[in-house]
XYZ file of C-alpha atoms in Angstrom:
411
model
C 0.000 0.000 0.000
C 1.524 3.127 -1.177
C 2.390 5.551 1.889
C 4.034 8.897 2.571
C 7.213 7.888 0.708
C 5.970 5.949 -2.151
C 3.586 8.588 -3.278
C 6.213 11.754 -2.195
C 8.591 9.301 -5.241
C 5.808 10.206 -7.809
C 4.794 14.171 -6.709
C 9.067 14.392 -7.497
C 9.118 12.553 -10.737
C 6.132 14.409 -11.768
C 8.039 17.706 -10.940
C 11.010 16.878 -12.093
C 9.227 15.487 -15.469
C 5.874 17.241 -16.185
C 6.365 21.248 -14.961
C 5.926 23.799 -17.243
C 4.223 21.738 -19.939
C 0.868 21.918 -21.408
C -1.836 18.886 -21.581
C -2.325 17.984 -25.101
C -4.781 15.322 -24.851
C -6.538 13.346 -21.850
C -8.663 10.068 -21.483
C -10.433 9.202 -18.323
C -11.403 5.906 -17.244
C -15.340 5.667 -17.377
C -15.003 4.364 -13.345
C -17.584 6.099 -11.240
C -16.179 3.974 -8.517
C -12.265 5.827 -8.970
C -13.672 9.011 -11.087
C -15.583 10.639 -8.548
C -17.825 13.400 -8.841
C -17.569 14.347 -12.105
C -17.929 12.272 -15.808
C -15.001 11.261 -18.195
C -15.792 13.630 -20.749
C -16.210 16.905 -18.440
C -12.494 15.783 -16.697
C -11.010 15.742 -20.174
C -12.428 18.708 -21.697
C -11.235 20.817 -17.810
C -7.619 19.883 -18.150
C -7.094 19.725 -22.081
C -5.323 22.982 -22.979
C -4.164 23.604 -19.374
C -0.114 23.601 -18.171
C 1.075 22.142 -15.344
C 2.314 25.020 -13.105
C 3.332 21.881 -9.720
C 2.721 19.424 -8.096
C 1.851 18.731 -4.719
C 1.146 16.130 -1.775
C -0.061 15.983 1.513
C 0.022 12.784 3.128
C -0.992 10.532 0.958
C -2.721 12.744 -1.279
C -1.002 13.939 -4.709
C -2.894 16.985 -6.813
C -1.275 18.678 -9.884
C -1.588 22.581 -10.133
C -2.736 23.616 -13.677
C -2.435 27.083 -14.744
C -6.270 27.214 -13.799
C -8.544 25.584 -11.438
C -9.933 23.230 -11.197
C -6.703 20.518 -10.526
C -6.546 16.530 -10.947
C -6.524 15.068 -7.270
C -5.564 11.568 -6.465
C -6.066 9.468 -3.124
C -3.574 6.896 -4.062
C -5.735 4.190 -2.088
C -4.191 0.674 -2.112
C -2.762 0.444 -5.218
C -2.907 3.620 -7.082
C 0.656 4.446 -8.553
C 1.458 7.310 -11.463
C 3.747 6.012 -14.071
C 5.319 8.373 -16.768
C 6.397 6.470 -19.890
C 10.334 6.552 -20.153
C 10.914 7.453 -16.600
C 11.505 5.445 -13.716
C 8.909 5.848 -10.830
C 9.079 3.817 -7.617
C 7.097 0.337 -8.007
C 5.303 -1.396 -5.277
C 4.032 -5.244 -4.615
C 0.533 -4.102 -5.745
C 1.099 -1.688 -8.470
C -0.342 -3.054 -11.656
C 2.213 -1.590 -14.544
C 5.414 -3.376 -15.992
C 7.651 -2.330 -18.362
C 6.672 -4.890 -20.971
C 2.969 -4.167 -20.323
C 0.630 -2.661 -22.864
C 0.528 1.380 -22.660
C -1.585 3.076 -20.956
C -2.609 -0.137 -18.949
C -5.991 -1.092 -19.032
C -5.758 -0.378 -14.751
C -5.114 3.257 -16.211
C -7.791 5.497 -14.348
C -5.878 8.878 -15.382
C -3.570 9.658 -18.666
C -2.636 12.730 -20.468
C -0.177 13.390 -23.147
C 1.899 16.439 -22.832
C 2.485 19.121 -25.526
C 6.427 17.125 -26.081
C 5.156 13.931 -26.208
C 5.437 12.604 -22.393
C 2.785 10.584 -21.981
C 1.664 10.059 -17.433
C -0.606 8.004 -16.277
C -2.222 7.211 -12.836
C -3.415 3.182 -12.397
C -5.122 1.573 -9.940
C -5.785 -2.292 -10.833
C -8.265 -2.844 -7.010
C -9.746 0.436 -7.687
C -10.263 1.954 -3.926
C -8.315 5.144 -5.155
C -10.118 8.021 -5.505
C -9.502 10.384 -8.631
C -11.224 13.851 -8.086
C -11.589 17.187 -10.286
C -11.495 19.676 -7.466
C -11.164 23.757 -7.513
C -8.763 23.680 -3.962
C -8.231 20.513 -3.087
C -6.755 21.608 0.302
C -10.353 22.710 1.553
C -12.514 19.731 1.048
C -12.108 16.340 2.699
C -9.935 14.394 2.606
C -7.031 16.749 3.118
C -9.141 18.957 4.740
C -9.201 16.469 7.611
C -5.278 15.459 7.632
C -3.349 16.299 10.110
C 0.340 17.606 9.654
C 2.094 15.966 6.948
C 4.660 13.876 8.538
C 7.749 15.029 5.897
C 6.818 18.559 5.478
C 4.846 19.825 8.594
C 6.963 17.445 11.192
C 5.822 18.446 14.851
C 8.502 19.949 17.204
C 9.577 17.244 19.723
C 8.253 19.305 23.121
C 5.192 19.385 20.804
C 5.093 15.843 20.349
C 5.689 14.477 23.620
C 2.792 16.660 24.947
C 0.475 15.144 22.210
C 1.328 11.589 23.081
C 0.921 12.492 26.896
C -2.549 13.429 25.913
C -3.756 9.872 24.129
C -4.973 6.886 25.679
C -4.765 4.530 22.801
C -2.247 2.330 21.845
C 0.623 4.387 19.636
C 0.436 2.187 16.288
C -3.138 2.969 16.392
C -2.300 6.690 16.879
C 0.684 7.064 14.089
C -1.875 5.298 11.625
C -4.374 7.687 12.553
C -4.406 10.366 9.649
C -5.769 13.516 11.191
C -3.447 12.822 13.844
C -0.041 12.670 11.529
C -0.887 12.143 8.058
C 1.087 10.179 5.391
C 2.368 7.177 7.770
C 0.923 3.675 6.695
C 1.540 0.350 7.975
C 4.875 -0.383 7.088
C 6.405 2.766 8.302
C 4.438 2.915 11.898
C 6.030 -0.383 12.376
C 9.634 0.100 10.931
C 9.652 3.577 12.934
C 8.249 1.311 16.301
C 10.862 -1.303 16.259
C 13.796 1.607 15.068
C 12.349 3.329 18.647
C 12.197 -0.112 20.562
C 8.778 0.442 21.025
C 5.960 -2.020 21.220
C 2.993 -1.362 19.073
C 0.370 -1.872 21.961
C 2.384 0.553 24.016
C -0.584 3.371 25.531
C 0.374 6.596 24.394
C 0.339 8.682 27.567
C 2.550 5.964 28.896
C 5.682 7.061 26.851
C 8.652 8.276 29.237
C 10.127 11.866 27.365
C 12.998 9.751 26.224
C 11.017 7.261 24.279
C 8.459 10.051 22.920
C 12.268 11.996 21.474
C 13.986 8.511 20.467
C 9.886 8.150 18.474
C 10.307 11.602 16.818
C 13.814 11.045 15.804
C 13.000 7.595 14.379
C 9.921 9.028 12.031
C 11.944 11.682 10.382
C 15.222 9.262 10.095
C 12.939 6.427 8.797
C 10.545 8.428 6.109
C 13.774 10.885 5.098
C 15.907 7.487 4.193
C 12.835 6.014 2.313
C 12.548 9.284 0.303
C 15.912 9.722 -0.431
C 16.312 6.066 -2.154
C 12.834 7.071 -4.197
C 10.745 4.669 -2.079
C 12.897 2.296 -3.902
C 12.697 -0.877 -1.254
C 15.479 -2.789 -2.529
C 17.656 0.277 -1.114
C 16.503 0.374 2.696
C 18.728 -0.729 5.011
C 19.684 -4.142 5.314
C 18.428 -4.144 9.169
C 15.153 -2.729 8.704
C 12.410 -4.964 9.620
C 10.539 -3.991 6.230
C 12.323 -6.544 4.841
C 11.026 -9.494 6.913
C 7.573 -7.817 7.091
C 5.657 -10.338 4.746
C 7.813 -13.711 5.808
C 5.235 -16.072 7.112
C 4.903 -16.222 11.246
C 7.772 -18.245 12.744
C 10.082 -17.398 9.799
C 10.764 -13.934 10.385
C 13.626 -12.450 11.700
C 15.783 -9.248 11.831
C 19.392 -9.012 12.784
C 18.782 -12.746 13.935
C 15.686 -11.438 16.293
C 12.377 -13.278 15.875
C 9.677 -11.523 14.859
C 6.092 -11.683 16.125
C 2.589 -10.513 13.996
C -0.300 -9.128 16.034
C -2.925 -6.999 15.596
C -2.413 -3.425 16.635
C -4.551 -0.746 15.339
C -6.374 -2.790 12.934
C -3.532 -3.735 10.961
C -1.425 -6.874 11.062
C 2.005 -5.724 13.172
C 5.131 -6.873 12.897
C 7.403 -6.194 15.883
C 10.132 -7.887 17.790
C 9.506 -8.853 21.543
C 12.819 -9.363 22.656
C 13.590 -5.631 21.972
C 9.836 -4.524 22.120
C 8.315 -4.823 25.332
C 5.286 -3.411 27.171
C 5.782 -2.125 30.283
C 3.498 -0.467 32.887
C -0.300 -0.982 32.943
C -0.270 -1.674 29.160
C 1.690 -5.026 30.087
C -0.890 -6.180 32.966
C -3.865 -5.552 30.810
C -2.549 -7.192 27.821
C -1.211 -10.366 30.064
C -4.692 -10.386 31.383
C -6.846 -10.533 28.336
C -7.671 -13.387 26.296
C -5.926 -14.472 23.146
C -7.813 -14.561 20.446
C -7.650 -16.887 16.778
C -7.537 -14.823 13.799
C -10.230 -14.614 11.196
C -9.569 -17.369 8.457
C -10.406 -16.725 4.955
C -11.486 -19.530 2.281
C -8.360 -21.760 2.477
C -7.397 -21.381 5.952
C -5.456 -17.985 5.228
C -5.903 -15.481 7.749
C -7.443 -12.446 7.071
C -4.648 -9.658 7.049
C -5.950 -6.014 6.828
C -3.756 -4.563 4.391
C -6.165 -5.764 2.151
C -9.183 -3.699 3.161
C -9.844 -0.377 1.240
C -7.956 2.537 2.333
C -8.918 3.701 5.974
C -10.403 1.010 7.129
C -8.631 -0.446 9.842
C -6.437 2.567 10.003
C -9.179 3.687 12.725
C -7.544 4.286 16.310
C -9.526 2.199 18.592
C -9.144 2.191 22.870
C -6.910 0.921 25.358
C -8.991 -1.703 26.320
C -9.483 -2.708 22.127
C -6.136 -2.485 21.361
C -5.025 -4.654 24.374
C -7.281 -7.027 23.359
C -6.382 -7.630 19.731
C -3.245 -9.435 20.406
C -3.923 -12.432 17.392
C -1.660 -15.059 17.032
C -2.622 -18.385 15.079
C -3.451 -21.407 16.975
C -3.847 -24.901 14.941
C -7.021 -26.664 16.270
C -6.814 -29.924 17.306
C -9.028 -32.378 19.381
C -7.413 -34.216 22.778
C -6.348 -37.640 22.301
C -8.017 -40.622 23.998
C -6.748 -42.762 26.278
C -7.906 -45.638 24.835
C -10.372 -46.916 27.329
C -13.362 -44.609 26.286
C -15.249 -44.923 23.013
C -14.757 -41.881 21.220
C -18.046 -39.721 21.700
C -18.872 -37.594 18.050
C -18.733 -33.951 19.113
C -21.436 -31.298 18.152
C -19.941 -28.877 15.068
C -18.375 -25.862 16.102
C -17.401 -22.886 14.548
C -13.654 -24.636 14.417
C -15.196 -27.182 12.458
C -15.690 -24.934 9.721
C -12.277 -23.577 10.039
C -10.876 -27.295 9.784
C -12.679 -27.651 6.553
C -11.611 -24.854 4.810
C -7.597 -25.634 5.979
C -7.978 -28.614 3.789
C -9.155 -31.163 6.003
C -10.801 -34.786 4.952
C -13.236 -34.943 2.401
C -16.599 -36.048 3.116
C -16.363 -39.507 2.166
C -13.453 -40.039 4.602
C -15.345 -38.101 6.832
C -18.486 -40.323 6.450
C -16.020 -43.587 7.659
C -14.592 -41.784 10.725
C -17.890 -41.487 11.626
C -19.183 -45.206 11.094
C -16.396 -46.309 13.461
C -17.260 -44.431 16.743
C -21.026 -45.553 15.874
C -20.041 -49.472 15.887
C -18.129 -49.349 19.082
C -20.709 -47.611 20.705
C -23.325 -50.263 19.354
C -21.051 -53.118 20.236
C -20.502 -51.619 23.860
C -24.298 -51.460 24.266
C -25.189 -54.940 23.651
C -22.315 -56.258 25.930
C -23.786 -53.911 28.486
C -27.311 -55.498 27.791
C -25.998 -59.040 27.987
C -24.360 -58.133 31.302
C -27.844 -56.604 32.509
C -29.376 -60.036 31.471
C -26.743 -62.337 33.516
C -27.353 -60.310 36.354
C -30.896 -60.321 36.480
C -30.685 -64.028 35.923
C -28.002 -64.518 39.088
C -31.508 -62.477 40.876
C -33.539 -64.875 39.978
C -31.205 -67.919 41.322
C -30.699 -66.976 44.323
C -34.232 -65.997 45.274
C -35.249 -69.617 44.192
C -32.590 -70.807 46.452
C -33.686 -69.149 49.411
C -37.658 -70.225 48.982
C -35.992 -73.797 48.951
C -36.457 -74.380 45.888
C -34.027 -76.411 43.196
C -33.117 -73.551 40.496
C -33.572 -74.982 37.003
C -30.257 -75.536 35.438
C -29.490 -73.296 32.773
C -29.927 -75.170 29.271
């Protein structure tokens, strides 16, 4: 998901590309769901014939200045990504444009040609980016409701520290929070957490002065390195914990550290406990609360965030929430008899379900494992009925005996 860094990479190619040169021809994308508020053929006809004066970013918003109003907007979403044909623009896991793809892609959503022939477009291939034709795009949401960007508007450090002293929610929640600081994403809240030796859970207010300074210092070093390399990933440090962000659970590691997932602020966290530790009331409440399984997709996967549209888990939540979100995969499994109990078929559960879809049996396998609890049990019940009969028998026998009477031998 493009953040603060990736999309700053395409405001500077466009700048360093685009400036000073007029639009010779546009096409649109008929998308009401990306195009919004206004129809293909109105978009082209407003920017044909207009120059691009700059262009401009806050967070992780990008809007090109035109020698008239109104100006292209973009909220770059989840996969949105501006390409300019010729020039090399940062690339990200979901961006939809290779170099041997067809031109403009069929993802395009945006594409002009300038007056010398440059030819920019913007894609989005899951379409939850937002392309708007707006007269000041600073006034209306959703820059309107950002907070300060976190590259160009940083907060003074006395500033910050008396900010976090003020929230009570955990501080990945907060640093995803957009009108809080705007531009920072998953990747870099948790790069600029484990840089800072913080855990993601930690409770805002909680932060000593040192940590809330060692926090600052870590955002600008983190985003400014990022930036510098043109969001280009393969260029980060070698011990940045971006790099073993996607490894599956168990596998990850940094600087030979293991790394741990959980969910902090909606989002799937990666973080290291050995360096990352909760401390103060945030560590008794977590310790205290119940673990809980995460959410399994169709094929056992589970469910990770990053994959909902823009925003949506990016929500700060409580203390209590956020404490309370801790996930971490548990394989299901049911106790093993000791052999001198007939297995008993269990009711269906909600696990059940979740068996299924890991790729458990199949239904005629299924169908056996069920015959062969059912015969033991049968078998069990007619030696227990032929013990019933014996004893009743032995009853009979002895009351015969004591009436004086010869019992009848048994034929």
């Amino acid at each position: 998901m493009p953040e603060i860094t990736e999309v700053e990479a395409a405001r500077r190619a466009v700048e360093e590309n685009c400036l000073g040169k007029k639009i010779k021809r546009a096409i649109i994308a008929n998308d009401s769901k990306v195009i919004e508020g206004v129809s293909s053929s109105e978009f082209e006809s407003a920017v044909v014939g207009k120059t691009i004066v700059s262009a401009h970013r806050k967070g992780k918003n990008l809007w090109l200045q035109l020698d008239s109003p109104p100006f292209p907007t973009f909220q770059f979403g989840m996969a949105g990504a501006i390409y300019i044909k010729g020039v090399a623009v940062a690339k990200y896991k979901r961006s939809a444009v290779k170099d041997n793809d067809e031109w403009p892609s069929k993802y395009s959503k945006f594409f002009v040609e300038l007056d010398d022939g440059l030819e920019l477009s913007f894609t989005d291939k899951r379409r939850f980016a937002k392309v708007r034709l707006l007269k000041d795009p600073t006034s209306v949401p959703p820059i309107s409701e950002l907070g300060p960007d976190a590259l160009f508007e940083p907060m003074a450090v006395d500033e910050f520290t008396v900010s976090l002293s003020k929230k009570k929610i955990g501080i990945k929640a907060l640093l995803l929070d957009q009108s809080y600081i705007s531009g920072i994403g998953n990747w870099i809240a948790d790069e600029v957490l484990y840089q800072a030796r913080i855990h993601p859970l930690q409770v805002s207010s909680s932060l000593s002065k040192e940590n809330c300074a060692t926090l600052h210092k870590c955002i600008k070093e983190v985003i400014e390195t990022a930036v510098e390399v043109g969001a280009d990933s393969s260029q980060f440090p070698s011990n940045w914990i971006f790099h073993s962000h996607e490894k599956k659970p168990g596998k990850a590691s940094v600087d030979g550290k293991k790394i741990d997932f959980i969910n902090a602020g909606g989002r799937t966290s990666a973080y290291v406990p050995e360096l990352q530790k909760l401390s103060g009331t945030s560590a008794s409440k977590a310790a205290g609360k119940p673990r809980k399984q995460t959410s399994k997709r169709k094929g056992g996967k589970a469910k990770d965030n990053d994959e909902d549209e823009e925003g949506t888990g990016d929500e700060p939540t409580t203390e209590e929430e956020e404490t309370t979100k801790i996930t971490k995969s548990r394989k299901g499994g049911n106790p093993k008899g000791n052999g001198k109990k007939p297995p008993i078929k269990r009711k269906t559960t909600e696990n059940d379900d979740d068996d299924d879809n890991c790729g458990g049996k199949d239904d005629a396998s299924s169908e056996k494992d069920d015959e062969a609890p059912k015969e033991k049990a049968r078998k069990v019940k007619n030696r227990t009925s032929n013990k019933q009969v014996n004893v009743a028998k032995a009853s009979k026998q002895a009351a015969s005996s004591q009436n004086g009477k010869k019992p009848k031998k048994a034929k």
